Structure formats: structure tokens, C-alpha cells
Coordinates of C-alpha atoms and ligand atoms in Angstrom, one line a residue:
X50 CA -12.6 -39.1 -14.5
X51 CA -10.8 -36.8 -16.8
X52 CA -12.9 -33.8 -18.0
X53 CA -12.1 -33.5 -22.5
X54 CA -10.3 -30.9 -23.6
X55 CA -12.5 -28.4 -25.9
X56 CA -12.1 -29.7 -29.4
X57 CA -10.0 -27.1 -31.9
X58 CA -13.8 -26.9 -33.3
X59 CA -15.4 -25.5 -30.1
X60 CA -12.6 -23.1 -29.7
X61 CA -12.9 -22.3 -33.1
X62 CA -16.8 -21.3 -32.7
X63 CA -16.3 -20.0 -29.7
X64 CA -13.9 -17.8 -31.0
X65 CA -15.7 -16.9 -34.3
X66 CA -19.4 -16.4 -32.3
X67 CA -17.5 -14.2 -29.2
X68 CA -14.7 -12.2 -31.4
X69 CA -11.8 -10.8 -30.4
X70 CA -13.4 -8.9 -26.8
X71 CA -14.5 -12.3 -26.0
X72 CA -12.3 -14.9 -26.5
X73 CA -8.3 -15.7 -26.2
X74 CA -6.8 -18.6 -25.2
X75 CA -3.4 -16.6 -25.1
X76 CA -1.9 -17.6 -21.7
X77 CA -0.8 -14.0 -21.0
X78 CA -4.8 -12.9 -20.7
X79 CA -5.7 -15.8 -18.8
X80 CA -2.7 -15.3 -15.6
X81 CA -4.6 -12.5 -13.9
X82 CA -7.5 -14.7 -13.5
X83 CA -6.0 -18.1 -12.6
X84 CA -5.1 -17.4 -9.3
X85 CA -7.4 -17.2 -6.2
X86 CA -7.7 -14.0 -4.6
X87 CA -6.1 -15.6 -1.5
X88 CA -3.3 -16.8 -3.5
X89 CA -3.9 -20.5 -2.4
X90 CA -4.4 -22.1 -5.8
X91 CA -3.9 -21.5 -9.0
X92 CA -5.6 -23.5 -11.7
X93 CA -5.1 -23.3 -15.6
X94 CA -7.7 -23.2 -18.5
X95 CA -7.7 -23.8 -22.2
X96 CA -10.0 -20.6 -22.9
X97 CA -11.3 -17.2 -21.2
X98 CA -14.5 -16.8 -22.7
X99 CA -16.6 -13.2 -21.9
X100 CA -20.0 -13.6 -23.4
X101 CA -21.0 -9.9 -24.0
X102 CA -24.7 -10.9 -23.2
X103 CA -27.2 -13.4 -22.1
X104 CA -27.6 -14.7 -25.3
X105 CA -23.5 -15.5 -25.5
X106 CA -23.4 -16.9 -22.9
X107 CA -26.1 -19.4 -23.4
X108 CA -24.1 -20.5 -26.4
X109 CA -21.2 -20.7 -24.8
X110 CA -22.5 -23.4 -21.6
X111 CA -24.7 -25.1 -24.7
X112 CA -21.3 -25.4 -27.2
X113 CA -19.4 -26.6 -24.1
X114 CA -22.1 -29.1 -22.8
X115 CA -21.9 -30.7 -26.2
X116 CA -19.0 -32.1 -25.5
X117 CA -19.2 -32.2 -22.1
X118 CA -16.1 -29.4 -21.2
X119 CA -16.5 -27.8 -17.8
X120 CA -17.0 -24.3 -17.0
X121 CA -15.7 -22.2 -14.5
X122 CA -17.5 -19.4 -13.9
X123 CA -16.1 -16.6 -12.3
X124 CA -17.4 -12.5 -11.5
X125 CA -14.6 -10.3 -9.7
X126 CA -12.1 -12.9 -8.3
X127 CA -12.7 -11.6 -5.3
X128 CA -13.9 -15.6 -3.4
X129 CA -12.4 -16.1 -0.1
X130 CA -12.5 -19.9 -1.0
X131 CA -11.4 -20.2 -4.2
X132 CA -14.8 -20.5 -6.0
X133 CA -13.8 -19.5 -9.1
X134 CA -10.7 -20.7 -9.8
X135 CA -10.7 -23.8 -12.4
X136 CA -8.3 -26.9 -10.9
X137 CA -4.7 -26.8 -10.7
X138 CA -2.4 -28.5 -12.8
X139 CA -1.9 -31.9 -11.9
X140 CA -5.8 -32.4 -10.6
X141 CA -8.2 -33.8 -12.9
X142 CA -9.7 -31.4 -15.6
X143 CA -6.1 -29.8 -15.6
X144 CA -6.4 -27.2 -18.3
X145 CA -9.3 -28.5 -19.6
X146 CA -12.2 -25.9 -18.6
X147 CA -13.5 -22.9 -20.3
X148 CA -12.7 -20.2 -18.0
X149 CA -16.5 -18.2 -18.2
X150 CA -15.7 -14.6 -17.3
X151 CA -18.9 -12.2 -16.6
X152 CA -17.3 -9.0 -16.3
X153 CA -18.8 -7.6 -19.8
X154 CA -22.1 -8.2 -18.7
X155 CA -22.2 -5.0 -17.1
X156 CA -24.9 -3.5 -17.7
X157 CA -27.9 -2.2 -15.4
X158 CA -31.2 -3.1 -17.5
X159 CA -33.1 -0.7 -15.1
X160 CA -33.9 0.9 -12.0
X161 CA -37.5 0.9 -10.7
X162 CA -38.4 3.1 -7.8
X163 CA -41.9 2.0 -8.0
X164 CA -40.7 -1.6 -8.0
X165 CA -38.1 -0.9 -5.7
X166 CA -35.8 -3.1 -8.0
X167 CA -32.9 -2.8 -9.9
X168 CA -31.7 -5.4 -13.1
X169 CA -28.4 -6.0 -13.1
X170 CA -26.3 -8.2 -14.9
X171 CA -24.0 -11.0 -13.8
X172 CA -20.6 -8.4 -14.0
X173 CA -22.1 -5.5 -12.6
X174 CA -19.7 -4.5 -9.4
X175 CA -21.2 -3.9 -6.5
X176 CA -20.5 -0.4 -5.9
X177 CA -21.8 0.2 -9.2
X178 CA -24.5 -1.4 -8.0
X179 CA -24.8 1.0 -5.2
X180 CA -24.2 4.1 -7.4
X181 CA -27.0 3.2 -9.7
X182 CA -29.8 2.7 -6.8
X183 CA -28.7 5.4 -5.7
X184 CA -28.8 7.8 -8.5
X185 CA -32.7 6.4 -8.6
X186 CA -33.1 7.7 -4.7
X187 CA -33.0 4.3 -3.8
X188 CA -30.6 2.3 -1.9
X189 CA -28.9 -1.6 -2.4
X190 CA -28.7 -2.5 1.2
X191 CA -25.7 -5.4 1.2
X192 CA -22.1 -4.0 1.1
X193 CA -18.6 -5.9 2.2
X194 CA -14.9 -4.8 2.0
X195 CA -14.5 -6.3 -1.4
X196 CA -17.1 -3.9 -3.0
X197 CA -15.0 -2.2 -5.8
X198 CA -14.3 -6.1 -7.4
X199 CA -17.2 -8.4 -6.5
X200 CA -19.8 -8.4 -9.1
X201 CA -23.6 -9.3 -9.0
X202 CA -23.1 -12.6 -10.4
X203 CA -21.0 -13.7 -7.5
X204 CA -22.8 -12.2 -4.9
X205 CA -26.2 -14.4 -5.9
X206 CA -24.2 -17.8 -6.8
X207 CA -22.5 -17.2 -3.2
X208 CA -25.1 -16.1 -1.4
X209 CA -23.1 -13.3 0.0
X210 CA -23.2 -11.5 3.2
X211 CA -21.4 -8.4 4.4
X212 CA -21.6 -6.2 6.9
X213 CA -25.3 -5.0 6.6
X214 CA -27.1 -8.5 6.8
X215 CA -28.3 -7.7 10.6
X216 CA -31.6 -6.0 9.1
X217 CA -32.1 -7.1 5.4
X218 CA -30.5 -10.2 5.5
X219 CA -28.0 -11.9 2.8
X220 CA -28.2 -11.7 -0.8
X221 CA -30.8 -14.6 -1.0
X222 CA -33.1 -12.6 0.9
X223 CA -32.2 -9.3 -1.9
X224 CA -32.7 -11.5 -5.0
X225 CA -36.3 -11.3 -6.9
X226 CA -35.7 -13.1 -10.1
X227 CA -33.1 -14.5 -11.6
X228 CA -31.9 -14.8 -15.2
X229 CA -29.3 -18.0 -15.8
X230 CA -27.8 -20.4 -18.3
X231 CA -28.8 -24.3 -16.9
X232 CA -26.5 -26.6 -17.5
X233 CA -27.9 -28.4 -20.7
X234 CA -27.6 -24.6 -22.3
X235 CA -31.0 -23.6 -21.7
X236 CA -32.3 -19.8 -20.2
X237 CA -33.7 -19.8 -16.6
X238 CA -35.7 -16.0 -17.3
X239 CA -37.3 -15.1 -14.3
X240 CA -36.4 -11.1 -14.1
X241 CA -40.0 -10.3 -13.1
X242 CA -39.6 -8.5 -10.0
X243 CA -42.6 -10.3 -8.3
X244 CA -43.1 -10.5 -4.3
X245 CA -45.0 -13.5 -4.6
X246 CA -44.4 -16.4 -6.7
X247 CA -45.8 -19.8 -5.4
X248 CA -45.5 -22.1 -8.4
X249 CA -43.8 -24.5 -6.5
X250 CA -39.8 -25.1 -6.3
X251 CA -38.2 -22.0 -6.5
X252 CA -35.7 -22.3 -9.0
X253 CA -33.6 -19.3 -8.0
X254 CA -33.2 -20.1 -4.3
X255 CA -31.1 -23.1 -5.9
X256 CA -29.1 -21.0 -7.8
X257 CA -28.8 -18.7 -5.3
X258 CA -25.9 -19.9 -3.1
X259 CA -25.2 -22.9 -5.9
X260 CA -21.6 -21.5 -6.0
X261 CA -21.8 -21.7 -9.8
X262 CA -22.4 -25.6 -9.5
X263 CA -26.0 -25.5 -11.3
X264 CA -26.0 -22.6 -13.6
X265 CA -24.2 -19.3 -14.6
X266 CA -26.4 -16.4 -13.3
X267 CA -26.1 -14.0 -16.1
X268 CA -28.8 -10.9 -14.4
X269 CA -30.8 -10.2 -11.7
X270 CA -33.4 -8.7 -10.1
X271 CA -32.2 -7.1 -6.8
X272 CA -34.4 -5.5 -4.0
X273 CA -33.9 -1.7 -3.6
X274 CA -35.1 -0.2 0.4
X275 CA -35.3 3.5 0.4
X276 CA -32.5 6.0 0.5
X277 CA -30.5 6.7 4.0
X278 CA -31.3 9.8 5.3
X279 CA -28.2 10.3 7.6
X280 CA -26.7 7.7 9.1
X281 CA -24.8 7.3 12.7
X282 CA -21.5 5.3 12.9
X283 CA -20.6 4.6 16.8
X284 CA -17.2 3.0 17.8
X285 CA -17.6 1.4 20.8
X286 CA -15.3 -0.2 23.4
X287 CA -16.2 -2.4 26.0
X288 CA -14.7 -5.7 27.7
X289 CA -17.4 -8.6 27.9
X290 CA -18.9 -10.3 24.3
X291 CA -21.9 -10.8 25.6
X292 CA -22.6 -7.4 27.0
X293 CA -22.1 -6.4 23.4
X294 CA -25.0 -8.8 22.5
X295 CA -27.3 -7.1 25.7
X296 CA -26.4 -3.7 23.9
X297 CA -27.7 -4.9 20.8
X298 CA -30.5 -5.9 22.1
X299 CA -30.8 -2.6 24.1
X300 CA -30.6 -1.0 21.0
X301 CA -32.9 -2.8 19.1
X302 CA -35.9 -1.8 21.8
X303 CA -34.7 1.6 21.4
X304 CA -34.1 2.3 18.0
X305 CA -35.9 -0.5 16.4
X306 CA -35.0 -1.4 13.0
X307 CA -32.3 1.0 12.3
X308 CA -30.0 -0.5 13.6
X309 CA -28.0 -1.8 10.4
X310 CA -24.8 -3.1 11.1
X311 CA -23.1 -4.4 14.8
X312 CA -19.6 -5.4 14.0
X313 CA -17.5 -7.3 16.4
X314 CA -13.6 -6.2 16.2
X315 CA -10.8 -7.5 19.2
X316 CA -8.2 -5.6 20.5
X317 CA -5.4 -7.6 18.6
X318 CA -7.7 -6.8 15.7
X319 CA -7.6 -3.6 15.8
X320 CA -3.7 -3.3 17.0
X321 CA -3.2 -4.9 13.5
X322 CA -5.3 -2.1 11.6
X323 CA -3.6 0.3 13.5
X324 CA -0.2 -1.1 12.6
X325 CA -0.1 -2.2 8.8
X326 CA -2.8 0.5 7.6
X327 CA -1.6 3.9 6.8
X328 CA -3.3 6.8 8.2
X329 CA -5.2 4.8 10.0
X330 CA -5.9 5.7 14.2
X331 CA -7.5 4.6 17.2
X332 CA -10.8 6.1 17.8
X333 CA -11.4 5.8 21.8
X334 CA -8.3 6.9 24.3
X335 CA -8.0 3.4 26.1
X336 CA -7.7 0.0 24.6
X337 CA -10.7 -2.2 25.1
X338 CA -10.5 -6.3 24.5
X339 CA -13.7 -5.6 22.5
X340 CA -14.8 -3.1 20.1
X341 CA -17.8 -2.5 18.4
X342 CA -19.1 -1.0 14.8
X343 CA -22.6 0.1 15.1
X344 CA -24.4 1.5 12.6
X345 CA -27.9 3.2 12.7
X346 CA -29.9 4.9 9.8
X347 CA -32.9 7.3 9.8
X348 CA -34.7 7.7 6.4
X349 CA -35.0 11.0 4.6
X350 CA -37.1 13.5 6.8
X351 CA -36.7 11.5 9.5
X352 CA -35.3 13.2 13.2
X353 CA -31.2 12.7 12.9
X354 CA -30.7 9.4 14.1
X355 CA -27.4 10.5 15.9
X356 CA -29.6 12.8 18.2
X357 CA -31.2 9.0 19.3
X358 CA -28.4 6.8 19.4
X359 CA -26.3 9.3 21.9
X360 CA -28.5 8.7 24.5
X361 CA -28.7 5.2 24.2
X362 CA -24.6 4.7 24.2
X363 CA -24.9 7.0 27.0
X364 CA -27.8 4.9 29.0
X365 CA -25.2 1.8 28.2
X366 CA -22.3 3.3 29.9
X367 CA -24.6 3.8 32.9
X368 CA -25.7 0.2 32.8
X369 CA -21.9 -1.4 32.5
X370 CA -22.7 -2.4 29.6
X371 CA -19.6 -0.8 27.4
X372 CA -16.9 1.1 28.7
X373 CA -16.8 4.0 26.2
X374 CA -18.0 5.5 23.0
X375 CA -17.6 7.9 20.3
X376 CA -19.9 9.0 17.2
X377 CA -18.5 10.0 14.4
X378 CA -19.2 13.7 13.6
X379 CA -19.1 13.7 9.8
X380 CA -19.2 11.5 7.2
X381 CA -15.4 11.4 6.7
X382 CA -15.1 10.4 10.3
X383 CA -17.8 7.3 9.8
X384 CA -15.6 6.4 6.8
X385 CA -12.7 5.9 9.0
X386 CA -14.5 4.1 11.7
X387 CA -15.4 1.8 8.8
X388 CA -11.9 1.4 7.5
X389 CA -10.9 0.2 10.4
X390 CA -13.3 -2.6 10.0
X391 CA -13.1 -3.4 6.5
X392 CA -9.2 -3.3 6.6
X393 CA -8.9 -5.8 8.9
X394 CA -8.8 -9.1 6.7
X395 CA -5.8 -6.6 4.7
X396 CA -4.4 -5.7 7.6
X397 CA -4.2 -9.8 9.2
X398 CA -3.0 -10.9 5.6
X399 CA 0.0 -7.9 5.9
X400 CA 0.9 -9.3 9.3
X401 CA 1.4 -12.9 8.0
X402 CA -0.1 -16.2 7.6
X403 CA -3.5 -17.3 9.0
X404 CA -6.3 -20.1 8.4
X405 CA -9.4 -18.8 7.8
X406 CA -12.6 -19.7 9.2
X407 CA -15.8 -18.3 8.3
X408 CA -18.3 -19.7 11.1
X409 CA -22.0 -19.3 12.0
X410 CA -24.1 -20.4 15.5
X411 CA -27.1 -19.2 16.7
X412 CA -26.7 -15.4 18.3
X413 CA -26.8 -15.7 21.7
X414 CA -24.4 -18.9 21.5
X415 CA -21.3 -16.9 20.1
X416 CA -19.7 -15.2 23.2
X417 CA -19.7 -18.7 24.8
X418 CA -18.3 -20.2 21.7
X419 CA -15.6 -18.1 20.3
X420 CA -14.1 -18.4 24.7
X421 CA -14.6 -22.1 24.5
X422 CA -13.2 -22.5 20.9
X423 CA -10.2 -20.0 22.0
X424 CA -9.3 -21.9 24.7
X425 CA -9.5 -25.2 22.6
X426 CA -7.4 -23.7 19.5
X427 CA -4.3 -22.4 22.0
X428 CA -4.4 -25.7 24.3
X429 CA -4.7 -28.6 20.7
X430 CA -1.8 -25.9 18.6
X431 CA 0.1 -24.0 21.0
X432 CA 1.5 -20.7 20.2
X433 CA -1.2 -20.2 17.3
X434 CA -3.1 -17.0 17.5
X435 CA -7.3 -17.0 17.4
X436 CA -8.6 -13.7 16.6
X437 CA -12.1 -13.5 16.0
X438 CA -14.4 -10.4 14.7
X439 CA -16.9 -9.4 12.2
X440 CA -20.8 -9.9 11.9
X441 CA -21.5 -10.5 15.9
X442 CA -25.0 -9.7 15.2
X443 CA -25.8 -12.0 12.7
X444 CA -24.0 -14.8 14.5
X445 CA -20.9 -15.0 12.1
X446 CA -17.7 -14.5 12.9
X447 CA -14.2 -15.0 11.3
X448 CA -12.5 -16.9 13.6
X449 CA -8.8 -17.1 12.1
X450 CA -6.1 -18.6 13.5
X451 CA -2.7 -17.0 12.6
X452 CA 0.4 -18.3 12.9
X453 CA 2.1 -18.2 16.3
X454 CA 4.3 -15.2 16.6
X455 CA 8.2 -15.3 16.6
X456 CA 10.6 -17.6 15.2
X457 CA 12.7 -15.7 13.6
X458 CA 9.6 -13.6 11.9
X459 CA 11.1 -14.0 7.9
X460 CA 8.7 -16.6 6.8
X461 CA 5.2 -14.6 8.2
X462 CA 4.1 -18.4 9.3
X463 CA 4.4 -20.1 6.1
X464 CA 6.3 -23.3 7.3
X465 CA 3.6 -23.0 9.9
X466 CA 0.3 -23.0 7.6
X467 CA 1.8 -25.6 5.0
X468 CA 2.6 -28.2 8.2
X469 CA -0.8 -27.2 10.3
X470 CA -3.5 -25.0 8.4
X471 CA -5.6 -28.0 7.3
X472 CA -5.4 -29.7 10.6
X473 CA -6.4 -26.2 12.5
X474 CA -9.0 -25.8 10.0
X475 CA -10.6 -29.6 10.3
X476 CA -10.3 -29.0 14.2
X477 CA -12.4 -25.4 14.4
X478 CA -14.5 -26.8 11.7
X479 CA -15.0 -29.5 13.7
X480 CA -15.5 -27.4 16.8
X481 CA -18.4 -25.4 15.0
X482 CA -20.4 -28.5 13.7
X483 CA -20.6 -29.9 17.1
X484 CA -21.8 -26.7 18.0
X485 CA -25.0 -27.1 15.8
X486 CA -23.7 -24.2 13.9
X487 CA -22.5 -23.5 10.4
X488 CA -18.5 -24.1 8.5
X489 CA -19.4 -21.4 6.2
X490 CA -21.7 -18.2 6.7
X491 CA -21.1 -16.5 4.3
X492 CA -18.2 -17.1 2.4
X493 CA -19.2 -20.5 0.8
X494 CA -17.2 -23.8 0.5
X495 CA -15.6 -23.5 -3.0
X496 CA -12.5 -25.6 -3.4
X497 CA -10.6 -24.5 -0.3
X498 CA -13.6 -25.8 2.4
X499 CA -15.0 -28.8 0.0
X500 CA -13.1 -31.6 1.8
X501 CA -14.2 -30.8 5.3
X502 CA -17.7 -30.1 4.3
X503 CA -18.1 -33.2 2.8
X504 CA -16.9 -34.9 5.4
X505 CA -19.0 -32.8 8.3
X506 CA -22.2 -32.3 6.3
X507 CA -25.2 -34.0 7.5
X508 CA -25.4 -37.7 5.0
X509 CA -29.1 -36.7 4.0
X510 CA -27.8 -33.0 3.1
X511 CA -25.3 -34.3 1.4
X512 CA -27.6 -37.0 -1.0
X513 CA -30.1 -34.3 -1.6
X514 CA -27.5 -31.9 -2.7
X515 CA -26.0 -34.5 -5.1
X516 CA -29.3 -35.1 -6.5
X517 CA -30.4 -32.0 -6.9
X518 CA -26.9 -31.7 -9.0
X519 CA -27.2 -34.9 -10.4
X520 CA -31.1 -34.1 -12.1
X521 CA -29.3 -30.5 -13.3
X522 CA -26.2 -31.2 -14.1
X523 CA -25.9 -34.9 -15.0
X524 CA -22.2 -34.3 -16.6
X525 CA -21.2 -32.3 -14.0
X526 CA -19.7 -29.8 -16.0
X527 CA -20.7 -26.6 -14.0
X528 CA -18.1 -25.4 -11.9
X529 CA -16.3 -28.9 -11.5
X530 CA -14.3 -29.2 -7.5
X531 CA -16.3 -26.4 -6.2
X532 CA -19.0 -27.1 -3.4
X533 CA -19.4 -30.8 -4.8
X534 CA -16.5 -33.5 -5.1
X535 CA -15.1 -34.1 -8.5
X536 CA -15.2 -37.5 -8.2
X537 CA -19.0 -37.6 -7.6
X538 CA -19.7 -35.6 -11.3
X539 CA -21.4 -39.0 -12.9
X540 CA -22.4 -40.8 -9.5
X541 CA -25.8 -41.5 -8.5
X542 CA -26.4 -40.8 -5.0
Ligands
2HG1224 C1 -15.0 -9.7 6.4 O1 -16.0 -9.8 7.1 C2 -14.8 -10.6 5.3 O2 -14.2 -8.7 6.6 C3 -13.4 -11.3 5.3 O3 -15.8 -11.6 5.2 C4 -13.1 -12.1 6.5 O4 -10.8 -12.1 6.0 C5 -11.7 -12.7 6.6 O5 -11.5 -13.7 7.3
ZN1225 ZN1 -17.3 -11.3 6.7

């Protein structure tokens, strides 16, 4: 079914109520924001609206409910599966949505200490985020490569990870309270920053992770863990994936919860840092088929956590366990161990096409499964190029698949991607839910992973998330194509 167009009377209010900051339906300021950050899809819309506050924007999902117009909320444009990009022309609800930008909600309501929370609004960006806790001597603990554009507002409604979940976990375990605009157009306000709240469902854990499908978050309540006194950034090379996970374990015993981040990069991974990043270099003499980012803090006062971690790279070396080591010496040098990491999804889209796979199984399973899933990829598409890194400690990895290599090089695997990407993708997916793990860790399933979600998802997941959107969103107009078929907007389960 055909989502309306907003009536010239909707646009007219919304124009008159929003004003010139928050409204245009001019196509030249809508471009920038039609187009994943991928550049797989680009949609079209008959409005960007930017509700300068709460109370905006609950005007703006109530005026569009009325006449049931969908709304596409979106934060930095910054998804890896095109969450927040409305549908394309040609798909139904073509240039029918209200394209609902948060970025001027960007203010920070406050910072607590005592609490050890910080209110944020839906378009505050993430290292703004960080900046502000830490100008209170406190600390945000989730960060990821995309932390100069992704705003608070996405994080939450994606349930985003990063490269610190290993000891404070994702953004639903960050988020206190909540603040959002239901569906119908009424306020969700639940900004208390409580510990404890048993009154039954917890709304925001629905939200949280909802991919925009139930509600637009428009603030939150965020969890702040003290300041980092100085922190130790290791680079470590060895050759066996599971040895890696007996050294984090090692660690762990050692060092105990400071241990933040253990960050899986291969050898082709980093070869492609190395080759489309400039001023980029390799930390360790020899190249190993694994490397490893670890990263362990000690809080203010504490005894300089590099002093500890030495010993323990050290005792690994004489164990087996990894082949060699460095620590960075200064800061600027732990900045370049982590650009080395954080370039590499940059440095893989430089080198040419790849489809993208953001998988989860349980720990101890992922050595065995990214060999087994390796061997499966190159044997079903032959020539195409697995390359797997990122969160090894939390169980998540990004196992691409890039085009195979040569040809004659000028397309950077395009003809490849159109002909196989789905199929590749269907197939790992496939690979990973037989596996008894997860399609997406921590990315989400937005419009680019719907199709073979809905089709691998569990039948009773799959009712109960219908329902759920169903009771909320009867009209389906939140976020229409993303998470949730289109088709499915008015069905009953
Ligand atoms: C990362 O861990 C991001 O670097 C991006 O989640 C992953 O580009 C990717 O596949
Ligand atoms: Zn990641």
C-alpha cells in the first residue's frame, strides 16, 4: 500500500510551526541527506523537517500521524544499513515521507557527576558527547570510527556498539531513561536517571535498538564511568585466532576489568590500511596473519597501567601465545595504533567493492567459525576475498567479502557486487544463523539486511516483533522499510 503524500496543509503548518531553520522542501537541502552513507540507496522525500526541540518534534510525528505520512528519522547519516534513508523512487512511499532530521537537537541538558549521567539530546554527536563527560571528569565509555557524525539519537534507536563494548557493553546497556515521540504523537519522558525501575515493561529497551520503527528518541539519559587515568594501547601480532582469545583471557586474570577494548585486525587488513591511508605505518617489524588492538585503562591515581600490561605481553610471548608486541609510548603513538583500526572499513571501501557482514556467535565459537565460513565463502564464489576483523572480544566480527582481485581492476568489483553481493550475503547470513549466532551485532538490519532477516529470523521472533509494532504503530508510519517489511505496515500477525 501506497503511503499519502503530506497534504499542502501539513506542509503548510509544518512550515509555519518549524520556520525557516526547520523546514524546506527545496530539493537542493534535502540531496545531502538522501543518500545512504554507503551509497547503496538513495531514497527521496517531500520535506526535511528539524524540530528545534522535543516539543517540535512531537508536533511534527502528531501532524504527520493525522494523516498517516511516514517518517524517516535520521541522526548523522552515518548507518551501515541504510537505516535512515526514506525509500527510493520507484518503491512504495516514493517521495512521500517527511524526512525527520535531529541534528538541532543538540543540546546537553546536563552533566551529573554525582549521577554519573549525562542528558543529551537526540543530535548530540558523539564526540561531543565525549567532550562534555569529560569536561565534568567523567567519561562516555562507547566510541566507533564514525564518532565525529553519529549522534545520540542513532546510537540508542540502533543499539550501537563500537570498539569499547568488551567491558561496558552496547548502548542499551549505557541508556538510563529515555525521552521519545510514540507514534500516535504522544511524549515517552522518562529522563530520570534511575538504576532501578521495575514497573514492568521497560519501554525504552524497545526503543532502544527499534531502529526508529516505534518512536523518534528525541534525549537521553546516558551512563557516565569515571575518567581514564592513562590508558595502555598494545599492537600485537601473532598467528593463531584462538590464541588471541587465550590472551584475552590471560589478560583478563591479570588485569581484570581494564581491559577495554581487544580488536581483531588480519594481515590483508592491515596491508589495506597501510596502502590507501596516508601516513599511516606498520607497528611491529614482521607481518603476522593476525593482529591485535588491546586496550587497558587505570583510573586516576591508579599505578600506570602500562607498567602491568608489559609483563603480561611479555609472559604471552613466553607461553606461544603471540608472536610479538609493542606499547605505544605516548598518546600520539596509541592514536596511530587506533587509526590503523578505525581506518580500516575507509581503507577496504578505497580498495574496491565488498559485501558487508556484520556477524555475532558466542566468543569462544569465532576462531572456528570465521576458518569454517572462510573456507565455505572461497569454495561456493571463487576468487572472492573474506577478510574478517573488529570486536573479537565481544564475539562480533565484520566478515566482508570483497570482490575477487584482478580483471582488469577499472571497475573496483562493481560488475561483481551488482551480479553476486546479495547471494554472498544470503549465503554468510545463512552461514551465521546455522551457527546459532547473530546477522547483525551491531550494525542493525535497516533496509539493506531486512530481506534476509525476515526470512532467517526465528517465526515466533518475528510475530512478537510485528505485534509489538502493530499495538505501537498501527499505521506503520515510523520509519516505513526499515527493520519491518513494508508490506506488513496494516497486517495483523
Ligand atoms: C567497524 O567496526 C565498523 O569498524 C565498520 O563497525 C565495519 O565497515 C565495516 O564493515
Ligand atoms: Zn564494528
Amino acid at each position: 500500500m501506497r503511503y499519502p503524500s503530506p497534504s499542502p496543509g501539513l506542509l503548510a503548518r509544518l512550515a509555519a510551526r518549524l520556520g525557516r531553520a526547520g523546514f524546506s522542501s527545496d530539493p537542493a537541502d534535502l540531496a545531502p541527506w538522501l543518500t545512504d552513507w554507503r551509497r547503496r540507496l538513495t531514497g527521496a522525500a517531500a520535506a526535511l523537517v528539524s524540530p528545534a526541540d522535543a516539543e517540535e518534534a512531537a508536533f511534527v510525528v502528531a501532524a504527520a500521524a493525522a494523516e498517516g505520512v511516514a517518517i524517516v528519522p535520521q541522526g548523522g547519516n552515518s548507518s551501515m544499513v541504510a537505516g535512515a534513508t526514506p525509500a527510493g523512487i520507484g518503491e512504495p512511499g516514493e517521495a512521500c515521507a517527511l524526512l525527520v532530521s535531529m541534528r538541532r537537537m543538540r543540546q546537553i541538558r546536563s552533566v551529573s557527576a554525582a549521577d554519573n549521567a549525562v542528558v543529551a539530546e537526540a543530535g548530540v554527536v558523539l564526540a561531543d558527547l565525549h567532550d562534555a563527560a569529560a569536561a565534568a571528569g567523567r567519561r562516555f565509555p562507547l566510541s566507533l570510527a564514525a564518532k565525529g557524525n553519529a549522534t545520540v539519537g542513532g546510537l540508542v534507536s540502533t543499539n550501537a556498539g563500537g570498539t569499547q563494548v568488551l567491558r561496558f557493553g552496547p548502548m542499551r546497556s549505557l541508556v538510563l531513561g529515555l525521552e521519545a515521540v510514540l507514534p500516535d504523537g504522544s511524549m515517552l519522558r522518562g529522563l530520570a536517571p534511575l538504576r532501578k525501575d521495575n514497573r514492568g515493561y521497560d519501554l525504552k529497551q524497545l526503543l532502544i535498538g527499534g531502529e526508529g520503527t516505534l518512536g523518534l528518541v528525541t534525549a537521553a539519559t546516558l551512563r557516565l564511568v569515571p575518567a581514564i587515568g592513562e590508558r595502555a594501547v598494545a599492537w600485537i601480532g601473532l598467528r593463531s585466532a584462538e590464541q588471541a582469545l587465550t590472551l584475552l583471557r590471560l589478560l583478563e586474570d591479570r588485569l581484570g576489568e581494564s581491559v577495554e577494548s581487544f580488536e581483531l585486525v588480519p594481515a590483508e587488513g592491515l596491508a589495506l590500511v597501510l596502502r590507501h591511508i596516508p601516513g599511516t605505518r606498520a607497528p611491529l617489524a614482521d607481518s603476522w596473519e593476525w593482529n591485535l588492538l588491546v586496550e587497558a585503562v587505570s583510573p586516576r591515581g591508579a599505578e600506570a597501567i602500562a607498567g602491568r600490561l608489559g609483563p603480561v605481553l611479555g609472559e604471552a610471548i613466553e607461553r606461544g601465545l603471540i608472536g610479538d608486541a609493542t606499547i605505544a609510548a605516548s598518546e600520539s603513538q596509541a592514536d596511530s595504533l587506533w587509526t590503523l583500526r578505525e581506518s580500516l572499513s575507509e581503507a577496504e571501501a578505497r580498495d574496491g567493492m565488498a559485501a558487508k557482514h556484520d556477524i555475532a556467535v558466542p566468543v569462544a565459537d569465532m576462531p572456528g567459525f570465521m576458518a569454517r565460513a572462510a573456507a565455505a565463502v572461497a569454495e561456493r564464489f571463487p576468487g572472492a576475498r573474506p577478510i574478517a576483523f573488529g570486536h573479537l572480544g565481544d564475539g562480533n566480527v565484520h566478515f566482508n567479502v570483497r570482490a575477487p582481485a584482478g580483471g582488469d581492476g577499472s571497475d573496483g568489483g562493481r560488475a561483481w557486487f551488482a551480479a553476486t553481493a546479495t547471494e554472498v550475503s544470503r549465503f554468510v547470513h545463512g552461514l551465521v544463523t546455522e551457527a546459532g549466532g547473530s546477522m547483525s551485532a551491531e550494525h542493525g538490519i535497516g533496509r539493506l539486511k531486512r530481506a534476509d532477516f525476515l526470512q532467517l529470523v526465528d517465526p515466533a521472533r518475528r510475530a512478537a516483533m510485528l505485534a509489538i509494532k502493530h499495538a505501537l504503530d498501527p499505521a506503520g508510519i515510523m520509519n516505513p522499510g526499515a527493520l519491518l517489511p513494508l508490506a506488513d505496515r496494516r497486517a495483523r500477525p
